[in-house]
Short mmCIF file of C-alpha atoms and ligand atoms in Angstrom, two decimals:
data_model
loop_
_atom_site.label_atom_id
_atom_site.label_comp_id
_atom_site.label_asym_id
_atom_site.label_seq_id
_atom_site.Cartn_x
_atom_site.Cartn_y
_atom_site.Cartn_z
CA UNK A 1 -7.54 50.31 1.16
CA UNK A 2 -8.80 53.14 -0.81
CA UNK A 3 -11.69 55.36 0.68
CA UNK A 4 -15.03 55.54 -0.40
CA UNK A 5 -17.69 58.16 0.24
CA UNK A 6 -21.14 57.58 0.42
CA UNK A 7 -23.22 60.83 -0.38
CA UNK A 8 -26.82 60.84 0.54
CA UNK A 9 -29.06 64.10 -0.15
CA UNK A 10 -32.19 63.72 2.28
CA UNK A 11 -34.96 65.91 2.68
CA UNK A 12 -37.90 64.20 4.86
CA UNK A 13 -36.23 60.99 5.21
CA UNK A 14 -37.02 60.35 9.23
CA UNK A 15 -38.04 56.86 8.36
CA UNK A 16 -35.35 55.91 5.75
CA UNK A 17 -32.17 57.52 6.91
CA UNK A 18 -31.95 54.47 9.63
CA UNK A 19 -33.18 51.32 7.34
CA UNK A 20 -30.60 52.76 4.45
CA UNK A 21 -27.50 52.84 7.18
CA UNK A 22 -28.16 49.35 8.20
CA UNK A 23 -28.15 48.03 4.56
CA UNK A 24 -25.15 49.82 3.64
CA UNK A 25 -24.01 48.94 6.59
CA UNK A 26 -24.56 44.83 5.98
CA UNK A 27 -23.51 45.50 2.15
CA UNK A 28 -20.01 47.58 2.85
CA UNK A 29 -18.82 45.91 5.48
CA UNK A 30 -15.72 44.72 3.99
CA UNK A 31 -15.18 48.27 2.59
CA UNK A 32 -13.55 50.85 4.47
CA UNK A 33 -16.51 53.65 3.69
CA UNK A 34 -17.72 57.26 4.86
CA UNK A 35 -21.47 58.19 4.72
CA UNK A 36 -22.21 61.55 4.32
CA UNK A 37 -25.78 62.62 4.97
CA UNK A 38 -26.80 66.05 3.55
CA UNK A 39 -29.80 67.22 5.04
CA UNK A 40 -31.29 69.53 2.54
CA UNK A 41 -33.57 71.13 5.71
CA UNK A 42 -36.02 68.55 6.65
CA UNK A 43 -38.73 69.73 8.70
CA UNK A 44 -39.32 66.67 10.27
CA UNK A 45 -36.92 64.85 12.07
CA UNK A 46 -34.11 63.98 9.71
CA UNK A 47 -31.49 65.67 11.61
CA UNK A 48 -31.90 64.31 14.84
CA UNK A 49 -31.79 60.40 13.32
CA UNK A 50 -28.59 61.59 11.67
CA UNK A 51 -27.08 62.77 14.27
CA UNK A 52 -27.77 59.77 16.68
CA UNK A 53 -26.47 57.78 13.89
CA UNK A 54 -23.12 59.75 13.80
CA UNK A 55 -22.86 59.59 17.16
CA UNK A 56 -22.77 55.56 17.51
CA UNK A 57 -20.96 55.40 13.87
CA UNK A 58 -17.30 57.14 13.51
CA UNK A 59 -18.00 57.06 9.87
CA UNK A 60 -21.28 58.97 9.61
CA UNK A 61 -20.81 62.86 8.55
CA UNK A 62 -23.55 65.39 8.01
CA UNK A 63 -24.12 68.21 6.69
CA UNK A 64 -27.19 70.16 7.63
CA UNK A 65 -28.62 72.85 5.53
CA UNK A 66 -30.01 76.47 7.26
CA UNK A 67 -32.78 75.57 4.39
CA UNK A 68 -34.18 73.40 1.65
CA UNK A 69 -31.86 74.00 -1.21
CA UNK A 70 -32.88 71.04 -3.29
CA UNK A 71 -31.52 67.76 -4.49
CA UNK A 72 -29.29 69.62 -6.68
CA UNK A 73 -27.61 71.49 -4.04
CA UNK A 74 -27.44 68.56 -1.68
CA UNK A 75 -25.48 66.50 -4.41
CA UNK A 76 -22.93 69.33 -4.70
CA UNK A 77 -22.73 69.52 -0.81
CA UNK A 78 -22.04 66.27 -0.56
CA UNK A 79 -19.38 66.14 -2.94
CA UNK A 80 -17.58 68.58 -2.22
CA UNK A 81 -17.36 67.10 1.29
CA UNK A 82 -16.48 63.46 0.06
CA UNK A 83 -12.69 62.67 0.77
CA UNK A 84 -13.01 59.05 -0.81
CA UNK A 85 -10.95 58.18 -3.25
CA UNK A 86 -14.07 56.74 -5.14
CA UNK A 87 -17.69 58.50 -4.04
CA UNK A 88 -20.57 57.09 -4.36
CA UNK A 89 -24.19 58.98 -4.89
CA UNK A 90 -27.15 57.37 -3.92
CA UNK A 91 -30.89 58.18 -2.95
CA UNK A 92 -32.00 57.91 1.05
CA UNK A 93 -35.16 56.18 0.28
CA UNK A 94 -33.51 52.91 -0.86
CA UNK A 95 -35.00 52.89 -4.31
CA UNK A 96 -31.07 52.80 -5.60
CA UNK A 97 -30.39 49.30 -4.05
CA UNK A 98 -27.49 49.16 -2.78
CA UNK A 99 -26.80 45.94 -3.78
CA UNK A 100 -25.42 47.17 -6.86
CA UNK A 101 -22.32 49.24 -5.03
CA UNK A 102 -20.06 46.16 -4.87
CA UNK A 103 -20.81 45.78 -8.81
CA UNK A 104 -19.94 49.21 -9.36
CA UNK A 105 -16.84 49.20 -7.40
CA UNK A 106 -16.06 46.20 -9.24
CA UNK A 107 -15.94 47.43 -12.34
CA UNK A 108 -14.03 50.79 -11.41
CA UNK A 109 -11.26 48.80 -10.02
CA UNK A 110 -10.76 46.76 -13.13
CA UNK A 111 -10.57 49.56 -15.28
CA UNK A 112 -13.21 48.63 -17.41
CA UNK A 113 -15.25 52.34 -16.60
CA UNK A 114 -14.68 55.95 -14.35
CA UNK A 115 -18.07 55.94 -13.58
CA UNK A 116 -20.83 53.16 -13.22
CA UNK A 117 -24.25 54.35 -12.95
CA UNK A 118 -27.71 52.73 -12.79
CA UNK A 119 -30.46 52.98 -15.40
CA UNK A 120 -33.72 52.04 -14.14
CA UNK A 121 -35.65 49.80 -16.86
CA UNK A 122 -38.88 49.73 -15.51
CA UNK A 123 -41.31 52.84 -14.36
CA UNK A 124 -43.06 50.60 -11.90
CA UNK A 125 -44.94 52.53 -8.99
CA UNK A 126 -45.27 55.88 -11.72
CA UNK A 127 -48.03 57.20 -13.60
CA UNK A 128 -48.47 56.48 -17.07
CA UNK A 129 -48.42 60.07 -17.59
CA UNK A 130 -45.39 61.08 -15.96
CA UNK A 131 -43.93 58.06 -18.09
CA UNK A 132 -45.05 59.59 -21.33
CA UNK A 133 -43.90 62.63 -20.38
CA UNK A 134 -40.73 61.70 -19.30
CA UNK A 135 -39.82 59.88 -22.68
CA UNK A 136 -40.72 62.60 -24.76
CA UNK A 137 -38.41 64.96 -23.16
CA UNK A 138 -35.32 62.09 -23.36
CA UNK A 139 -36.28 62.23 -27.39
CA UNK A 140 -36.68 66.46 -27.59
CA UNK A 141 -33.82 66.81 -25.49
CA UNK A 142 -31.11 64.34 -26.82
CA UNK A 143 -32.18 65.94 -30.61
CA UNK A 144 -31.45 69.43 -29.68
CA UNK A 145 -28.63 69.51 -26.64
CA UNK A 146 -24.87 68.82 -27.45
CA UNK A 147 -25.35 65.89 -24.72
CA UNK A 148 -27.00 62.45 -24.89
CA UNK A 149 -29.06 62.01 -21.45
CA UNK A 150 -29.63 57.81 -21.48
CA UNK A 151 -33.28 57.16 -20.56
CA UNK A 152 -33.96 55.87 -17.06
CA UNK A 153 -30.06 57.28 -16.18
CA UNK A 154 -30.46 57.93 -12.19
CA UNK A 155 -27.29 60.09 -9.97
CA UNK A 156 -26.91 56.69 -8.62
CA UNK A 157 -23.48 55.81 -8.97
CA UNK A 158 -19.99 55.67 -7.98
CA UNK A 159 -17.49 57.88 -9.20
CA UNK A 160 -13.48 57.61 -9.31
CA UNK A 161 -11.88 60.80 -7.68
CA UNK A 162 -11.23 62.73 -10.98
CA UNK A 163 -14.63 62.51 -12.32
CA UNK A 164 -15.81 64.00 -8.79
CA UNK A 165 -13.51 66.45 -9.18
CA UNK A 166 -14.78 67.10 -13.01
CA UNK A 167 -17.91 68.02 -11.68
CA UNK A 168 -16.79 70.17 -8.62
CA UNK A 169 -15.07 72.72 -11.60
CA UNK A 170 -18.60 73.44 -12.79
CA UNK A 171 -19.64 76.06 -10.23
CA UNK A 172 -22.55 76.98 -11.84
CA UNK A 173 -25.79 78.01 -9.48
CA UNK A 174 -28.70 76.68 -11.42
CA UNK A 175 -27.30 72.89 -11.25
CA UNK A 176 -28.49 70.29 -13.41
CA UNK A 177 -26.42 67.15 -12.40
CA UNK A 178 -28.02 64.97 -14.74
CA UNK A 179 -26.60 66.88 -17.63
CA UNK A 180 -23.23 67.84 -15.64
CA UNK A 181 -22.21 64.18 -15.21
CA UNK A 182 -22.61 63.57 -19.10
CA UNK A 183 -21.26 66.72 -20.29
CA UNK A 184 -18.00 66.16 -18.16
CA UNK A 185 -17.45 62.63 -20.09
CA UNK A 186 -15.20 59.71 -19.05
CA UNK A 187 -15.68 56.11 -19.82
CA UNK A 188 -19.43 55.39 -18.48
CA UNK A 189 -21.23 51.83 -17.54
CA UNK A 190 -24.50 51.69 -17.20
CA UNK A 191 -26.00 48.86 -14.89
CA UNK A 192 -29.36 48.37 -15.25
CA UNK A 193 -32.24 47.78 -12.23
CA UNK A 194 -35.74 47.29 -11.71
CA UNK A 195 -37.65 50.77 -10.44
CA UNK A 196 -38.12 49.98 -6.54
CA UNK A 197 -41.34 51.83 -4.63
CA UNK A 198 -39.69 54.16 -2.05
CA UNK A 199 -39.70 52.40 1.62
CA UNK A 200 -41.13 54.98 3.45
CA UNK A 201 -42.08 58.57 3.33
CA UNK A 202 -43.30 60.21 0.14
CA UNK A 203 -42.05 61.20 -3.32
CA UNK A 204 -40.97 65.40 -2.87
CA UNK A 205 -41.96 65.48 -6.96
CA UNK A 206 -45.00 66.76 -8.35
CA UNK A 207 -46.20 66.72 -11.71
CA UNK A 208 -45.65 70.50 -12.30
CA UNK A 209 -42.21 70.15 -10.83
CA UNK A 210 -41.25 67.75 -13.59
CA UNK A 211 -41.86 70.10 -16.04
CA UNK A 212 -39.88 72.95 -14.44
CA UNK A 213 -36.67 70.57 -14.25
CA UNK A 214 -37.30 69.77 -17.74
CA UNK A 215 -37.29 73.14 -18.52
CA UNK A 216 -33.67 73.39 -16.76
CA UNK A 217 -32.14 70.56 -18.53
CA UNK A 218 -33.52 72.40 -21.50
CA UNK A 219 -32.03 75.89 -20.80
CA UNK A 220 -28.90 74.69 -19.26
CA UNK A 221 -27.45 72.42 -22.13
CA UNK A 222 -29.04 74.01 -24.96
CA UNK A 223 -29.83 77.37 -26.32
CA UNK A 224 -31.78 75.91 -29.35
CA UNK A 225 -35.08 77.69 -28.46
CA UNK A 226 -33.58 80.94 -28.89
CA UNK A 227 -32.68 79.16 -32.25
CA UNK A 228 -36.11 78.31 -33.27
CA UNK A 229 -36.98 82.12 -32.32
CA UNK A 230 -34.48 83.30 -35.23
CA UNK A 231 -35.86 80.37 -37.33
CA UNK A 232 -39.51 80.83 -36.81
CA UNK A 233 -38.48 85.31 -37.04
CA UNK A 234 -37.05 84.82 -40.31
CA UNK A 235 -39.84 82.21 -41.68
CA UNK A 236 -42.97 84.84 -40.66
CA UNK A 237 -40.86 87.81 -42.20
CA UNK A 238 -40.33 85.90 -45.09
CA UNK A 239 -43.95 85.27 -45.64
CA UNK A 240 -45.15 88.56 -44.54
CA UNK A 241 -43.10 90.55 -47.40
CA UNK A 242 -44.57 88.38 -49.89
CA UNK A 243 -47.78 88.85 -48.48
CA UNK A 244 -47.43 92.54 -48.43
CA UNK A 245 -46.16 92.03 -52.38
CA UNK A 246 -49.38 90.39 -52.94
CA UNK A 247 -51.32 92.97 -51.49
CA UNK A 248 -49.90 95.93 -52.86
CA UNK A 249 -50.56 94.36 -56.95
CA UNK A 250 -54.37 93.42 -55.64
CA UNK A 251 -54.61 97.03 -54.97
CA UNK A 252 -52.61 98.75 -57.92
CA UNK A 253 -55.03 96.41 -60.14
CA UNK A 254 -58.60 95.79 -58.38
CA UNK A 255 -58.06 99.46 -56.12
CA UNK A 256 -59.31 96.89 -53.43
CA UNK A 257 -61.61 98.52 -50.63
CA UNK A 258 -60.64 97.47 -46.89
CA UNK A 259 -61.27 93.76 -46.31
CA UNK A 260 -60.26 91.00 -44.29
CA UNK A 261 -61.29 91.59 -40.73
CA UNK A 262 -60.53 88.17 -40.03
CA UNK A 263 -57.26 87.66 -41.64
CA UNK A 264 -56.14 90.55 -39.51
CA UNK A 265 -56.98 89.63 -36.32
CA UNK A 266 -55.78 85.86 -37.52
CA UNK A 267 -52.23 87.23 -38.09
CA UNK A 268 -52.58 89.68 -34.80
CA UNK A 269 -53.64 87.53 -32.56
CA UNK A 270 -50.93 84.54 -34.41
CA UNK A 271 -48.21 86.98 -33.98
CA UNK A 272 -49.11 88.57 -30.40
CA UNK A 273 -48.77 84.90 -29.73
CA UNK A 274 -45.58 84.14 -30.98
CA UNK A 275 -43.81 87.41 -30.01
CA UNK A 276 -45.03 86.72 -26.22
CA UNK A 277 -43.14 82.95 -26.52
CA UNK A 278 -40.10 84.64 -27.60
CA UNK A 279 -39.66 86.83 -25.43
CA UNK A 280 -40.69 84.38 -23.03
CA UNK A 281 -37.93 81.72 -24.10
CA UNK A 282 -35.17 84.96 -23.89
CA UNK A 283 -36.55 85.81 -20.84
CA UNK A 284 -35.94 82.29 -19.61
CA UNK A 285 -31.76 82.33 -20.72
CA UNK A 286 -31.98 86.13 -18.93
CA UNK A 287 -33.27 84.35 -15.41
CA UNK A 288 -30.15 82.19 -15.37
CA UNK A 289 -27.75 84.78 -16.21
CA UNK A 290 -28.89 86.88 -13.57
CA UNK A 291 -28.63 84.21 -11.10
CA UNK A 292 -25.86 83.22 -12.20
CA UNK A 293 -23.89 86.72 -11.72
CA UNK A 294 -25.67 87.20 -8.32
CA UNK A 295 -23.37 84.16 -7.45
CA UNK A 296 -24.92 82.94 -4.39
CA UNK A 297 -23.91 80.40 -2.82
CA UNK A 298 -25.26 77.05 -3.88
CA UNK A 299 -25.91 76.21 -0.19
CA UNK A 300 -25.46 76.97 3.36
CA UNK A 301 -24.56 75.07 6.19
CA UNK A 302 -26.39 75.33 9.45
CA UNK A 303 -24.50 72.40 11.28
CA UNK A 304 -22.14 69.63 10.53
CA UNK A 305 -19.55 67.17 12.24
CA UNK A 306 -17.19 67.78 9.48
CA UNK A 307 -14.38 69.76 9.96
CA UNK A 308 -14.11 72.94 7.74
CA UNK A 309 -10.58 72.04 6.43
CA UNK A 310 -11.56 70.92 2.83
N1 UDP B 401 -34.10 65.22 -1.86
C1 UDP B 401 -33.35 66.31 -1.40
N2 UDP B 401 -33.87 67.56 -1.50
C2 UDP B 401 -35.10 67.81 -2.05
C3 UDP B 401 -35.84 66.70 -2.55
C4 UDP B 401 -35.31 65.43 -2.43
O1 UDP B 401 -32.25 66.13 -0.90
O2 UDP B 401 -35.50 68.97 -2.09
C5 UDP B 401 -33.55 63.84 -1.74
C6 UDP B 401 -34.48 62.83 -1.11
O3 UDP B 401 -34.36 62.81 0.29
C7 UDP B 401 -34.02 61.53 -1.73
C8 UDP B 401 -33.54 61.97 -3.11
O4 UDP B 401 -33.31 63.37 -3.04
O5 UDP B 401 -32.92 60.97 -1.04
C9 UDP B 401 -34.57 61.67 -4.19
O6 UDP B 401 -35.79 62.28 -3.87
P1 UDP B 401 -37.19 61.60 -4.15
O7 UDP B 401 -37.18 60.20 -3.66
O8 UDP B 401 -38.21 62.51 -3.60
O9 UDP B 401 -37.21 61.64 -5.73
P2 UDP B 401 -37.55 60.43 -6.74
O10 UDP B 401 -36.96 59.18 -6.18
O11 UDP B 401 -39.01 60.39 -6.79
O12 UDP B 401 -36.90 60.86 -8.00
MG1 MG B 402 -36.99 58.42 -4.43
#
């Protein structure tokens, strides 16, 4: 019977790691599965549960991080790590039921998709806010990036081998998975689900750090702001030759004094303003290339029970 994996990134997850085992545990148990817990360095006790849990359960791995890497990092841990012939991703707080793997798997076997994913439909348990927010950026980003993010997509879901494999090629440091698993293709399903509260523990995602991952998707999957730059450069040059034109008649014909205090510092202050976001927005494709050609590793391992072999 083929192998699946089950990758869980958990940072903080003392209280969940145990509750989510059980389920999966009552859901898979006609399945012959692997669970592989990254933990993305909790400072509380995450390691410890997971490491009483792999000692009672042959098919528990772990990886433990020397730090906190982020979710990102974890994902990529944990796949590379998966030897399943089909891996699934999933969240350590249970708000990806995992009721929905036996679906998934389902429809992977029967050929009807490579990956099956869940799309949550509700918002429940978020601020309006952070909803607002969150739509806008699905509209800005899906105009301008060469990939269509689906709203509400999650990283829950199960992947066939080559998929998992698709992803693995993209080495890149500053990892945006959401936009890796589209841009890499393959025949998607999307399952929807109802948002579930997390059981225990708390959210790791502040408001500002929404924004920042936005920014990511932005600059990984699109360089349309340095676009706009060009667009916007070419627009205000355009306008300031004509403007100069216009000036230079009023003179030859009036012999104007000096005049327009404020239209000066208008167009100062306007273009101070705009030059500053530019730069800004270059400055922002700059900080990933030099990550990127640091290449540092995207994690590293402070402990695990899996063997070093793949
Ligand atoms: N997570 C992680 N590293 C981090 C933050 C989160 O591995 O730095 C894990 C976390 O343990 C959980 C999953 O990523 O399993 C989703 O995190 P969270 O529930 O905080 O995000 P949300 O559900 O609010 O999107
Ligand atoms: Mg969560």
């Amino acid at each position: 019977m083929d192998l699946l994996s089950i990758v869980v990134p958990c940072y903080n997850e003392e209280e969940s790691v145990k509750l989510f085992l059980n389920e999966i545990q009552s859901i898979l148990s006609d399945y012959n599965f692997e669970v592989i817990f990254v933990n993305d360095g909790s400072s509380d006790n995450t390691l410890n549960v997971i490491k009483n849990l792999a000692d009672s359960n042959s098919n528990v791995k772990y990886i433990s991080f020397s730090r906190n890497f982020g979710k990102e990092s974890a994902i990529y841990a944990g796949l590379s790590n998966a030897n399943g012939d089909l891996v699934c991703l999933i969240d350590a707080d249970l708000q990806h039921p995992p009721s929905l793997i036996p679906e998934m798997i389902e429809s992977i076997r029967s050929g009807e998709a490579d990956v099956v994913a869940a799309r949550r439909t509700s918002r429940k348990g978020e601020s309006r806010v952070k909803s607002i927010f969150s739509h806008m950026f699905y509209k800005v980003f899906n105009r301008v990036s060469q990939i269509t993010l689906v709203e509400g997509a999650t990283d829950f879901r199960v992947m066939k081998r080559i998929v998992v494999d698709a992803v693995l090629d993209l080495p890149e440091y500053n990892r945006f998975s959401k936009g890796l698993f589209q841009w890499v293709g393959f025949e998607t399903k999307w399952i929807p689900y109802e948002n579930i509260e997390r059981v225990a523990g708390e959210s790791a995602w502040s408001f500002g750090q929404l924004v920042r991952y936005s920014v990511e998707g932005v600059v990984a999957f699109t360089t349309i702001p340095l676009t706009i730059v060009i667009f916007l450069g070419t627009i205000l040059s355009v306008v300031a030759f004509l403007y100069m034109l216009f000036i230079i008649v009023k003179y030859l014909i009036y012999s104007d004094p000096v005049q327009g205090f404020a239209t000066t510092m208008s167009v100062i202050l306007l273009l101070g303003g705009i030059q500053l976001l530019s730069i800004g927005a270059l400055g922002k494709y700059l900080e990933k290339t030099y990550t990127e050609t640091k290449k540092r590793p995207i994690y590293i391992v402070r402990e695990s029970n899996i063997d070093e072999e793949c």
